[in-house]
Amino acid sequence: MARWGMVIDLDKCTACGACMAACREENNIPASGPELAGDGRSIFWMDMLTITEGEYPNIKKRMLPRPCFQCENPPCTKVCPVGATYKNEDGLVAQIYARCIGCRYCVNGCPYNAKYFNWYPPRFRDEEKRYLNPDVSVRPKGVVEKCSFCAHRLVRVREKAAAENREIADGDFTTACQDTCPAKAIAFGDLDNPYSEVSRLAHSVRAFTLLEDLGTRPKVFYLTEGEKHGRFKI
Amino acid sequence: MDDSKYNELDEELLLRPILKTGKWFYISCAILFSIAMFAVWVWYHQWSTGLGVTGMNRPVFWGIYITNFVFFIGISHAGTLISAILRLCQAEWRRAITRAAEVITVLVLFFGVFNIIVDLGRPDRALNVLKHGQFRSPLLWDVTSISIYLTASSTYLLLPLIPDIALLRERKTRLRWLYRLLSFGWTGTDKQKHRLEKAISVMAILVIPIAISVHTVVSWVFGMTVQPMWHSTIFGPYFVVGAIYSGMAALLVAMALIRKLYHLERYIKEIHFNNLGKLLLVFTLLWFYFTFTEYLTTFYGSEPTHMTVFYSKLTGHFAPEFWVMVLCCFLIPLAVLVRKKTRTAAGCVVASIAITIGMWLERFTIVVPTLVNPRLPYPRGIYHPTWVEWSITAGCFAFFILLYMAFTKIFPIVSIWEIKEGRESSVSETADRVKTYLPT
C-alpha cells in the first residue's frame, strides 16, 4: 500500500505562487476577491506562508508553500463528531462534504490551520464556471474543505493502472501544484517506495517537517540547506 | 402569627403569582418576545446567507456563539447541583429556593444547545451526530452528556412539582387539563409521599455526577486539542467550578427578582442571600485559585506559542476583556461578599451581576485569544462580533427570561408542599438529628 507524500524543496522554490494558482484551477476553488480576502474568508488549499526574520530594514522574508500536511496522526480527524473528515484507505485525510455539519472543530484542531470553511456559497465568475473541473465537487456553503493531495487524480491513475494490468508506477500520480511548479521544487509519490524520488528526498539530511514536536507526523516534508535547516522562527 | 403551623396564608401568597397577573408582566413579556422574534429573523438571515454574516473568519473560527454555549451550559449548573447538594445535606433553608434553581437549569440548557446549532455551518444536518456519530469526538461526548443531563434535570424538576401541581388541580384555574396530566394522580397518601421522597433523593444523587460530567466534557472540547492555552489538564475542574459559580450568581439574581416582584420576602429571606453569599464567596476564591494556577503554570513554563496567547490576554488585544473579567469574577465579589455588612440581598445581587458578566468574559477569553494566535506565521486574526451575533445572543437571554417568567405563571416558583413540610416537621426532625450528634 502506497504512502503518499510530498517534498517541497525550499532551496528551489522561488515563491512564484504558481502552485497556488494551479491548485485553485484544479480544485474548483473560487477566487475570493478583495472584499472576502479582507474579511479573512479566502480559501487556499495551497497557501504561501511568509516568515519574516530580522528587524526593519534588515528584513529577510522566507516563503513556504503550504498544502495540507496529510498527517499520519491527524489531530483534525479525531475530533470530527460525524466522521466527515477521516483518514481514508489511501492514508489521505479526506473530507465528506455531504456529511459535514460545519462545526469547525477540525479546523480549530489543526495546528497548521490548513482547513478552510465556506462562509458563503461559492461564487464563481461566469468565465470560471465554464472551466470547472468535473472531477472535483464544488463545495456548498457551511462545510469545511482543504487540500486533498488531488485525490481525484488517484482514482484515474488507479483505473488506468488496473486496465494496463500493472501496479501504479512512480510518477503516475501527480498533484496539480507539482505539475505546474516551474522550478520543479515539488516532488510527490510513495514515501514507502525506496526508489521513488519523494522517498529519497524525504530521507535527505535537508528534510524536515513543521511543528515536529506535536507528533502529528506530517507527510509533507520541506528541504533546505545550511544554517536555516529545520529552524523557522515560528 | 404562629410560624410552626402551616397556614392558609402560605398557599395564598405562593399561588398569587399564578392567579393574579399585572399589566407590567404583559408589557415586559411583549418586549422580551419582540427581542426573541427579532433574533429568530436574524437567525433566518444567517441561515440563508451563510455564516459570513458573523464576525468570524480564518483563523477565528469560533466566536461568541461558542462563548454563549459554554456560558449557558455553565449557568445550568446552578440549579440542579445547588438544589441537589442542599437537599442531600438536609440544609433546611433550601426549601424556598430549590425550585427557582431547578427551573434555571432546565430552561437554560436549551439555549446552550441552541447556540451550538446556530454556530453550525449546516444546521440542517445537525442530526448527523446521531446518524454518523463518532464517539471519539469530544463533541459527541457533549451530545451524550447534555442529553442525559437534560433528561435527569427535567425529571428532577418535575418530581418535586407533583404535589404542588395536584394542589393547583384542585383549584378553579385555567390550564386544569395540564395540571391533571402532570399531577400523575397524586392524592397525597403516605405511600405516594414515601415513593416521591425516595425518587427525589435518588435523582438528587444521580444528578450530581451527571452535572459534573457535563461541564467537564464541555471543557474537553478545548482541552483535547493541542492548541496553546486550551490543552490543559485542569480545564475539567476549572470549568465545573466556573459553571457552579456563574450558576449560583444567576440563581441569586433570579431569587432577588422573584422576591421583589412577587413580594415573597417572607419566604426568600435575607438569610438565604447570606448563606448563598457565603457559598458564592467560597467559589470566588476557588475561581481565583484555578485561574491563578492556570496562568502561572503557562507563564512559568513560558513556551513561546503559549506565551503569545498569554500576553494577548494579559497585555495585548484582549487585555480589556481579561482585566474586566478579573474585576468582575474576583475583586468585586470578594469585596462585597467578604463582609457580613454587605452580604445582603442587594450586595449579593451586585456581586452576582458582576460574576455573570465576568464569567461570560472568561468563556470569551478562553475561546477567542487561542484562535487569534495561530502557531504558524499566518497573519494574526481579528474578531469583532457583528450585529447578527449580538442580536442572536440578546434573543437567547430575552427568550430565557420569558420562559422563566412563563414558568412562574404556571407553576409555583416556591415549593408549597416543601414549605408546608418544613413548617410542620423540620424543627422537630432537625432537633432529633442534632440529638443524635450529641455525645452519649
XYZ file of C-alpha atoms in Angstrom:
674
model
C 0.000 0.000 0.000
C 1.438 3.307 -1.062
C 2.005 6.059 1.491
C 1.515 9.242 -0.496
C 3.713 12.110 0.481
C 5.183 15.352 -0.793
C 8.529 17.071 -0.625
C 8.875 20.817 -1.198
C 12.426 21.970 -1.863
C 12.691 25.462 -0.425
C 16.115 25.895 -1.989
C 14.485 25.572 -5.419
C 11.207 27.319 -4.656
C 11.023 30.867 -5.973
C 7.732 31.597 -4.219
C 6.178 32.454 -7.589
C 2.751 31.269 -6.398
C 2.062 29.126 -9.488
C 1.240 26.189 -7.204
C -1.483 28.251 -5.536
C -2.990 29.244 -8.856
C -2.847 25.731 -10.301
C -4.439 24.333 -7.157
C -7.263 26.859 -7.416
C -7.955 25.855 -11.025
C -7.673 22.141 -10.378
C -9.851 22.016 -7.284
C -12.621 24.480 -8.176
C -11.742 26.998 -5.501
C -13.468 30.291 -6.304
C -11.237 33.373 -6.359
C -12.284 35.353 -3.339
C -11.829 38.965 -4.388
C -10.702 41.872 -2.232
C -13.773 42.013 -0.003
C -13.726 38.404 1.127
C -9.957 38.406 1.362
C -10.087 41.467 3.592
C -12.531 39.707 5.891
C -10.224 36.697 6.159
C -12.609 34.434 4.261
C -10.341 33.407 1.356
C -9.773 29.733 0.715
C -6.331 28.408 -0.193
C -5.823 24.680 -0.365
C -2.241 25.617 -1.169
C -1.242 28.693 0.795
C 2.018 30.617 0.992
C 3.411 31.112 4.485
C 5.553 34.190 4.917
C 8.154 34.158 7.641
C 9.747 37.488 8.397
C 13.125 37.412 10.045
C 15.037 40.325 11.482
C 14.073 43.908 12.214
C 13.400 46.567 9.617
C 15.386 47.468 7.495
C 17.379 44.246 7.779
C 14.488 42.006 6.910
C 14.647 38.615 5.350
C 11.476 37.026 4.074
C 11.174 33.314 3.725
C 8.272 31.757 1.878
C 6.817 28.287 2.370
C 4.142 26.827 0.121
C 1.695 25.116 2.499
C -0.686 22.357 1.367
C -2.496 20.092 3.850
C 0.203 18.034 5.542
C -1.893 14.844 5.419
C -0.643 13.893 8.883
C -0.125 10.261 9.824
C -1.618 11.166 13.176
C -4.081 13.897 12.222
C -5.491 15.951 15.120
C -8.408 17.025 12.911
C -9.976 13.645 12.157
C -10.108 12.641 15.816
C -12.382 15.497 16.789
C -14.940 15.308 13.959
C -18.278 14.354 15.544
C -19.703 12.858 12.369
C -16.718 11.268 10.664
C -16.879 13.793 7.833
C -13.122 14.110 7.965
C -11.218 10.862 8.247
C -8.104 9.079 7.120
C -9.121 7.069 4.104
C -7.759 3.740 2.862
C -5.014 5.564 0.944
C -3.846 7.231 4.144
C -5.117 10.600 2.928
C -7.076 12.897 5.193
C -10.367 13.158 3.316
C -13.485 15.305 3.670
C -17.065 14.179 3.071
C -18.714 17.451 2.069
C -22.181 15.958 2.063
C -21.902 14.878 5.674
C -20.017 17.799 7.260
C -22.178 19.726 9.741
C -19.875 22.751 9.672
C -18.985 22.797 13.382
C -15.382 23.775 12.501
C -13.951 21.679 15.298
C -11.466 20.037 12.913
C -10.399 23.470 11.700
C -9.601 24.524 15.258
C -7.935 21.207 15.993
C -5.443 21.554 13.126
C -2.241 23.139 14.483
C -1.264 24.147 10.927
C -4.526 25.982 10.134
C -4.724 24.061 6.880
C -8.514 23.774 6.846
C -10.990 26.253 5.427
C -14.644 26.993 5.885
C -17.245 28.089 3.342
C -18.646 31.216 4.958
C -20.827 31.843 1.908
C -21.988 29.773 -1.054
C -19.167 29.524 -3.611
C -19.191 32.447 -6.031
C -17.650 31.738 -9.416
C -17.446 34.292 -12.158
C -19.046 33.253 -15.447
C -15.733 32.577 -17.153
C -14.672 30.459 -14.182
C -17.864 28.430 -14.352
C -17.012 27.250 -17.862
C -13.741 25.768 -16.710
C -14.773 23.963 -13.554
C -13.037 20.619 -13.100
C -15.712 17.925 -13.463
C -13.704 15.514 -11.288
C -13.866 17.726 -8.208
C -17.129 18.539 -6.465
C -17.949 22.172 -5.756
C -18.412 22.653 -2.050
C -21.657 24.162 -0.759
C -21.802 26.861 1.901
C -21.254 25.842 5.508
C -18.803 22.975 5.082
C -15.082 22.545 5.689
C -12.575 21.834 2.949
C -8.846 21.561 2.462
C -6.119 20.210 0.180
C -6.878 16.628 -0.813
C -3.480 15.807 -2.408
C -5.510 15.843 -5.637
C -7.146 12.593 -4.561
C -9.479 12.703 -7.578
C -6.438 12.071 -9.784
C -5.627 8.924 -7.841
C -8.937 7.424 -8.942
C -7.967 7.804 -12.597
C -4.398 6.658 -12.037
C -5.634 3.534 -10.283
C -8.144 2.747 -13.054
C -5.532 3.231 -15.725
C -3.014 1.016 -13.963
C -5.660 -1.676 -13.434
C -6.628 -1.535 -17.113
C -2.998 -1.944 -18.100
C -2.711 -4.720 -15.514
C 0.192 -3.217 -13.599
C 1.000 -1.547 -10.300
C 0.932 2.246 -10.043
C 4.393 3.424 -11.007
C 6.367 6.298 -9.503
C 5.309 9.446 -11.316
C 1.857 8.184 -12.355
C 0.095 10.046 -9.610
C 0.980 13.721 -9.572
C -0.613 16.741 -7.992
C -1.569 19.967 -9.760
C 0.892 22.039 -7.733
C 3.701 19.661 -8.603
C 2.845 19.633 -12.307
C 2.850 23.382 -12.543
C 5.918 24.225 -10.456
C 8.354 25.913 -12.871
C 11.283 25.323 -10.514
C 10.397 21.659 -10.068
C 10.551 22.229 -6.335
C 7.716 19.820 -5.554
C 8.127 16.058 -5.570
C 5.217 13.727 -4.965
C 4.845 9.977 -4.696
C 5.038 6.923 -2.467
C 7.113 7.523 0.657
C 7.354 3.759 1.263
C 8.863 3.051 -2.146
C 12.637 3.277 -1.541
C 13.263 4.028 -5.235
C 10.807 6.893 -5.558
C 12.159 10.404 -5.826
C 9.956 11.564 -2.994
C 11.208 8.966 -0.535
C 14.826 9.634 -1.473
C 14.319 13.362 -0.835
C 12.304 12.830 2.328
C 15.225 10.884 3.759
C 17.760 13.549 2.819
C 19.575 15.425 5.568
C 17.965 18.598 4.306
C 14.465 17.320 5.115
C 12.305 18.473 7.996
C 8.633 18.820 8.820
C 6.786 21.649 10.534
C 5.946 21.537 14.267
C 7.578 18.136 14.518
C 7.287 18.054 18.310
C 3.489 17.835 18.158
C 3.737 14.267 16.932
C 1.330 14.761 14.042
C 3.847 13.196 11.618
C 3.132 15.251 8.501
C 3.615 13.589 5.108
C 4.772 16.858 3.583
C 8.490 17.457 4.008
C 10.472 20.608 3.366
C 14.055 20.688 2.179
C 16.525 23.385 2.940
C 20.269 23.674 3.247
C 22.553 25.382 5.694
C 22.038 27.236 8.891
C 18.287 27.638 8.394
C 17.749 23.907 8.177
C 14.639 22.952 10.096
C 14.773 26.197 12.009
C 11.999 28.619 11.428
C 11.204 31.313 13.894
C 7.559 30.454 14.189
C -48.830 34.515 63.582
C -47.743 31.021 64.511
C -44.797 30.113 62.328
C -44.676 26.482 63.320
C -48.082 25.757 61.816
C -48.789 25.675 58.153
C -51.378 28.272 57.452
C -53.683 29.152 54.648
C -51.782 32.332 54.065
C -48.820 30.398 52.658
C -50.930 28.962 49.925
C -52.448 32.322 49.131
C -49.109 34.101 48.973
C -47.336 31.440 46.964
C -50.153 30.925 44.492
C -50.762 34.616 43.996
C -48.270 34.939 41.099
C -50.235 32.278 39.248
C -53.686 33.622 39.986
C -53.018 37.329 39.540
C -51.063 38.851 36.699
C -50.397 42.548 36.440
C -50.075 44.817 33.462
C -46.299 45.099 33.772
C -45.931 41.386 33.344
C -47.571 41.546 29.946
C -45.599 44.620 28.923
C -42.284 43.001 29.764
C -43.392 39.801 28.063
C -44.153 41.751 24.913
C -40.756 43.423 24.946
C -38.889 40.163 25.544
C -40.956 38.392 22.917
C -40.152 41.052 20.308
C -36.433 40.736 21.030
C -36.675 36.965 20.727
C -38.637 37.129 17.471
C -36.173 39.611 16.040
C -33.412 37.131 16.881
C -35.334 34.397 15.077
C -35.497 36.574 11.990
C -31.761 37.315 12.293
C -31.084 33.628 12.531
C -33.105 33.052 9.367
C -30.970 35.734 7.707
C -27.797 33.947 8.848
C -29.148 30.577 7.758
C -29.942 31.784 4.259
C -26.818 33.898 3.729
C -24.179 31.769 5.415
C -22.024 32.232 8.493
C -20.246 35.020 6.608
C -22.678 37.442 8.254
C -20.906 36.851 11.577
C -17.583 38.379 12.541
C -15.862 35.016 12.396
C -13.135 34.397 9.874
C -9.947 32.496 9.433
C -8.346 31.753 11.908
C -11.051 32.787 14.399
C -13.493 30.033 13.549
C -15.318 30.149 16.873
C -16.696 33.297 18.399
C -19.423 34.347 20.761
C -21.802 31.510 19.834
C -19.378 29.048 21.365
C -18.811 31.503 24.231
C -22.581 31.532 24.801
C -22.739 27.765 24.584
C -20.157 27.317 27.335
C -21.714 30.141 29.342
C -25.292 28.844 29.199
C -24.323 25.266 29.933
C -22.374 26.709 32.859
C -25.399 28.604 34.178
C -27.353 25.367 34.071
C -25.216 24.084 36.925
C -26.922 26.489 39.226
C -29.903 24.809 39.757
C -29.751 21.173 39.840
C -26.389 20.962 41.515
C -27.111 23.522 44.234
C -30.538 22.105 44.888
C -29.309 18.503 44.906
C -26.417 19.214 47.237
C -28.546 21.237 49.637
C -31.209 18.528 49.629
C -28.719 15.774 50.316
C -27.093 17.786 53.099
C -30.581 18.297 54.572
C -29.972 22.025 54.622
C -33.347 23.194 55.849
C -33.061 26.688 54.395
C -33.116 25.220 50.894
C -36.893 24.797 50.832
C -37.773 28.210 49.438
C -35.120 28.313 46.734
C -34.650 24.855 45.219
C -37.312 25.211 42.575
C -36.151 28.614 41.404
C -32.777 26.968 40.890
C -34.003 23.828 39.126
C -36.022 25.800 36.590
C -32.920 27.760 35.562
C -31.132 24.511 34.803
C -33.762 23.024 32.561
C -34.538 26.191 30.619
C -31.012 27.425 30.102
C -29.829 24.076 28.760
C -31.941 24.605 25.666
C -30.133 27.852 24.950
C -26.758 26.175 25.365
C -27.726 23.591 22.782
C -29.327 26.239 20.560
C -26.075 28.203 20.398
C -24.237 25.163 19.116
C -26.848 24.712 16.401
C -26.676 28.393 15.466
C -22.907 28.023 15.190
C -23.126 25.129 12.724
C -22.433 25.837 9.084
C -25.097 23.279 8.245
C -27.741 23.302 10.974
C -29.923 21.254 8.620
C -27.505 18.382 9.113
C -27.346 18.603 12.908
C -28.880 15.150 13.263
C -25.830 13.670 11.553
C -24.357 13.490 15.053
C -26.835 10.678 15.699
C -26.723 9.118 12.259
C -22.942 9.163 11.814
C -21.827 9.823 15.405
C -18.108 9.310 16.033
C -17.676 8.696 19.705
C -14.039 9.669 19.774
C -15.011 13.297 19.183
C -15.451 15.320 22.379
C -18.439 16.972 20.703
C -20.240 13.654 20.806
C -19.416 13.326 24.488
C -21.165 16.677 24.846
C -24.202 15.468 22.950
C -24.439 12.390 25.167
C -23.781 14.150 28.420
C -26.100 17.088 27.771
C -28.955 14.828 26.653
C -28.648 12.793 29.852
C -28.429 15.970 31.892
C -31.499 17.459 30.256
C -33.485 14.293 30.941
C -32.268 13.975 34.516
C -32.716 17.606 35.433
C -36.193 17.767 33.875
C -37.174 14.734 35.932
C -35.605 16.298 38.974
C -37.609 19.472 38.390
C -40.846 17.623 37.757
C -40.798 15.242 40.722
C -40.974 17.840 43.499
C -43.559 19.716 41.423
C -46.108 16.918 41.528
C -47.700 17.705 44.932
C -47.932 21.382 44.027
C -49.489 20.584 40.665
C -52.030 18.442 42.459
C -52.786 21.427 44.669
C -53.399 23.561 41.587
C -55.540 20.867 40.043
C -57.999 21.272 42.915
C -58.297 24.966 42.273
C -60.593 26.505 39.720
C -57.837 27.857 37.489
C -57.024 27.841 33.805
C -54.816 25.040 32.454
C -56.551 22.455 34.634
C -56.059 19.825 31.951
C -52.323 20.373 32.223
C -52.342 20.100 35.988
C -54.474 16.961 35.817
C -51.998 15.448 33.369
C -48.843 16.389 35.249
C -50.040 15.571 38.755
C -49.952 11.884 37.819
C -52.901 11.077 40.062
C -51.293 12.480 43.173
C -53.589 12.340 46.166
C -51.039 12.759 48.904
C -51.301 9.328 50.501
C -48.448 8.203 52.716
C -47.408 5.590 50.191
C -47.193 8.225 47.431
C -45.256 10.562 49.700
C -42.824 7.858 50.599
C -42.253 6.964 46.968
C -41.846 10.567 45.941
C -39.267 11.239 48.619
C -37.371 8.153 47.607
C -37.437 9.170 43.934
C -36.326 12.714 44.720
C -33.364 11.541 46.753
C -32.320 9.031 44.088
C -32.463 11.772 41.450
C -30.617 14.196 43.722
C -27.753 11.725 43.963
C -27.802 10.831 40.264
C -27.870 14.368 39.044
C -24.620 15.406 40.746
C -22.192 13.226 38.776
C -24.152 13.939 35.597
C -23.887 17.700 36.138
C -20.167 17.455 36.798
C -19.690 15.326 33.699
C -21.493 17.906 31.564
C -19.161 20.789 32.131
C -16.150 18.538 32.228
C -16.796 17.342 28.699
C -17.605 20.893 27.602
C -14.119 21.853 28.759
C -12.678 18.856 26.968
C -13.885 20.236 23.646
C -10.996 22.646 24.142
C -8.730 20.597 26.393
C -8.457 17.661 23.999
C -6.941 19.720 21.193
C -3.232 20.561 21.188
C -3.828 24.301 20.854
C -1.957 26.680 23.166
C -3.826 27.509 26.380
C -6.609 25.080 25.512
C -4.589 21.935 26.023
C -4.804 21.989 29.799
C -5.432 19.192 32.273
C -7.186 21.402 34.801
C -9.820 22.541 32.321
C -12.338 19.945 33.579
C -12.461 21.088 37.218
C -11.790 24.714 36.205
C -14.880 24.748 34.009
C -17.009 22.941 36.594
C -16.073 25.454 39.283
C -16.776 28.336 36.920
C -20.072 26.745 35.943
C -21.301 26.402 39.504
C -20.035 29.893 40.230
C -21.907 31.549 37.367
C -24.923 29.340 38.007
C -25.166 30.444 41.606
C -24.862 34.054 40.539
C -27.748 33.595 38.103
C -29.780 31.940 40.847
C -29.194 34.844 43.229
C -30.347 37.347 40.626
C -33.434 35.235 39.932
C -34.171 34.935 43.664
C -33.888 38.663 44.179
C -36.237 39.355 41.265
C -38.809 36.804 42.340
C -38.704 38.089 45.887
C -39.165 41.661 44.824
C -41.706 41.245 42.045
C -43.906 38.632 43.701
C -43.492 40.061 47.206
C -42.139 36.851 48.653
C -39.947 38.484 51.291
C -41.448 36.171 53.879
C -40.088 33.119 52.075
C -36.901 34.208 50.366
C -35.257 35.950 53.293
C -32.020 37.782 53.956
C -30.666 34.594 55.499
C -30.938 32.837 52.130
C -28.869 35.526 50.492
C -26.417 35.476 53.351
C -25.987 31.697 53.207
C -25.721 31.513 49.420
C -23.476 34.563 49.564
C -21.035 32.620 51.738
C -21.089 29.742 49.304
C -20.557 32.208 46.489
C -17.554 33.605 48.328
C -16.033 30.126 48.518
C -16.409 29.875 44.757
C -14.926 33.339 44.269
C -11.801 32.079 45.961
C -11.899 28.774 44.110
C -12.259 30.599 40.813
C -9.235 32.730 41.625
C -7.259 29.684 42.705
C -7.920 27.876 39.438
C -7.309 30.923 37.261
C -4.098 31.735 39.069
C -2.863 28.139 38.781
C -3.675 28.009 35.090
C -1.946 31.257 34.202
C 1.051 30.780 36.471
C 1.765 27.347 35.003
C 1.662 28.778 31.496
C 3.810 31.750 32.440
C 6.426 29.726 34.281
C 6.716 27.154 31.501
C 6.908 30.063 29.026
C 6.610 28.055 25.826
C 6.632 30.634 23.022
C 3.334 29.625 21.398
C 1.629 29.624 24.790
C 3.174 32.930 25.751
C 1.793 34.581 22.621
C -1.716 33.708 23.748
C -0.863 34.535 27.366
C 0.317 38.050 26.555
C -2.521 38.694 24.136
C -4.779 38.226 27.166
C -2.767 39.998 29.851
C -1.321 42.955 27.980
C -2.397 42.618 24.366
C -5.541 42.840 22.322
C -7.710 41.023 24.866
C -6.415 42.859 27.928
C -9.653 44.857 28.447
C -11.755 41.687 28.422
C -9.266 39.873 30.633
C -8.948 42.523 33.326
C -12.664 43.276 33.405
C -13.083 39.544 33.923
C -10.694 39.617 36.906
C -12.523 42.636 38.282
C -15.956 41.058 37.858
C -15.146 37.494 38.821
C -12.825 38.213 41.698
C -12.370 41.729 43.023
C -15.994 42.903 43.104
C -17.484 39.681 44.529
C -14.673 39.401 47.050
C -15.118 42.948 48.269
C -18.882 42.588 48.536
C -19.207 39.086 49.916
C -16.389 39.047 52.419
C -18.079 41.478 54.774
C -21.206 40.483 56.609
C -22.481 44.033 56.312
C -22.554 43.933 52.525
C -23.527 40.255 52.180
C -27.173 41.274 51.936
C -29.714 40.673 49.208
C -28.655 43.885 47.467
C -24.975 43.091 47.898
C -25.439 39.587 46.551
C -27.221 40.960 43.504
C -24.359 43.371 42.787
C -21.811 40.577 43.159
C -23.906 38.191 41.080
C -24.386 40.564 38.179
C -20.640 41.173 38.195
C -19.985 37.432 38.232
C -22.393 36.781 35.384
C -20.660 39.378 33.215
C -17.236 38.209 34.347
C -17.921 34.556 33.629
C -19.176 35.344 30.142
C -15.924 37.221 29.570
C -13.984 34.284 30.987
C -15.549 31.979 28.416
C -14.781 34.557 25.727
C -11.132 34.949 26.744
C -10.741 31.189 26.711
C -12.315 30.624 23.298
C -11.090 33.506 21.168
C -7.459 34.505 22.013
C -6.169 30.992 21.315
C -7.677 31.095 17.840
C -6.464 34.595 17.094
C -2.867 33.469 17.564
C -2.129 30.520 15.258
C 1.176 28.685 15.706
C 2.394 29.168 12.155
C 3.235 32.671 10.941
C -0.102 33.489 9.390
C -1.442 36.980 9.831
C -2.878 37.319 13.351
C -6.632 37.060 13.462
C -9.110 39.758 14.256
C -12.563 39.179 15.616
C -15.345 41.666 16.086
C -18.765 40.102 16.623
C -21.348 41.561 14.244
C -24.874 42.760 14.910
C -26.076 39.316 13.862
C -24.202 37.609 16.667
C -25.206 40.212 19.252
C -28.868 40.030 18.189
C -28.989 36.266 18.486
C -27.248 36.476 21.859
C -29.735 39.084 23.069
C -32.541 36.910 21.756
C -31.297 33.974 23.802
C -31.256 35.998 27.006
C -34.661 37.511 26.280
C -36.255 34.196 25.435
C -34.758 32.557 28.507
C -36.169 35.247 30.796
C -39.510 34.997 29.012
C -39.719 31.252 29.565
C -38.717 31.684 33.177
C -41.449 34.270 33.669
C -43.948 31.974 32.000
C -42.973 29.178 34.352
C -43.711 31.338 37.397
C -47.181 31.942 35.992
C -47.959 28.269 35.512
C -46.264 26.632 38.481
C -45.452 27.901 41.973
C -41.864 29.156 41.927
C -41.547 28.411 45.637
C -42.373 24.838 46.502
C -45.570 24.994 48.560
C -45.583 21.463 49.917
C -41.955 21.677 50.951
C -42.595 24.925 52.813
C -45.544 23.253 54.456
C -43.459 20.217 55.350
C -40.785 22.491 56.705
C -43.225 24.282 58.973
C -44.787 21.077 60.206
C -41.859 18.827 60.848
C -38.430 20.255 60.114
C -37.865 21.822 63.514
C -38.530 18.633 65.403
C -36.705 16.500 62.827
C -33.646 18.709 62.946
C -33.739 18.691 66.727
C -33.877 14.907 66.689
C -30.985 14.785 64.254
C -28.906 17.114 66.366
C -29.603 14.918 69.355
C -28.002 12.001 67.556
C -24.819 14.047 67.157
C -24.506 14.675 70.887
C -22.024 12.552 72.791
C -23.725 9.815 74.717
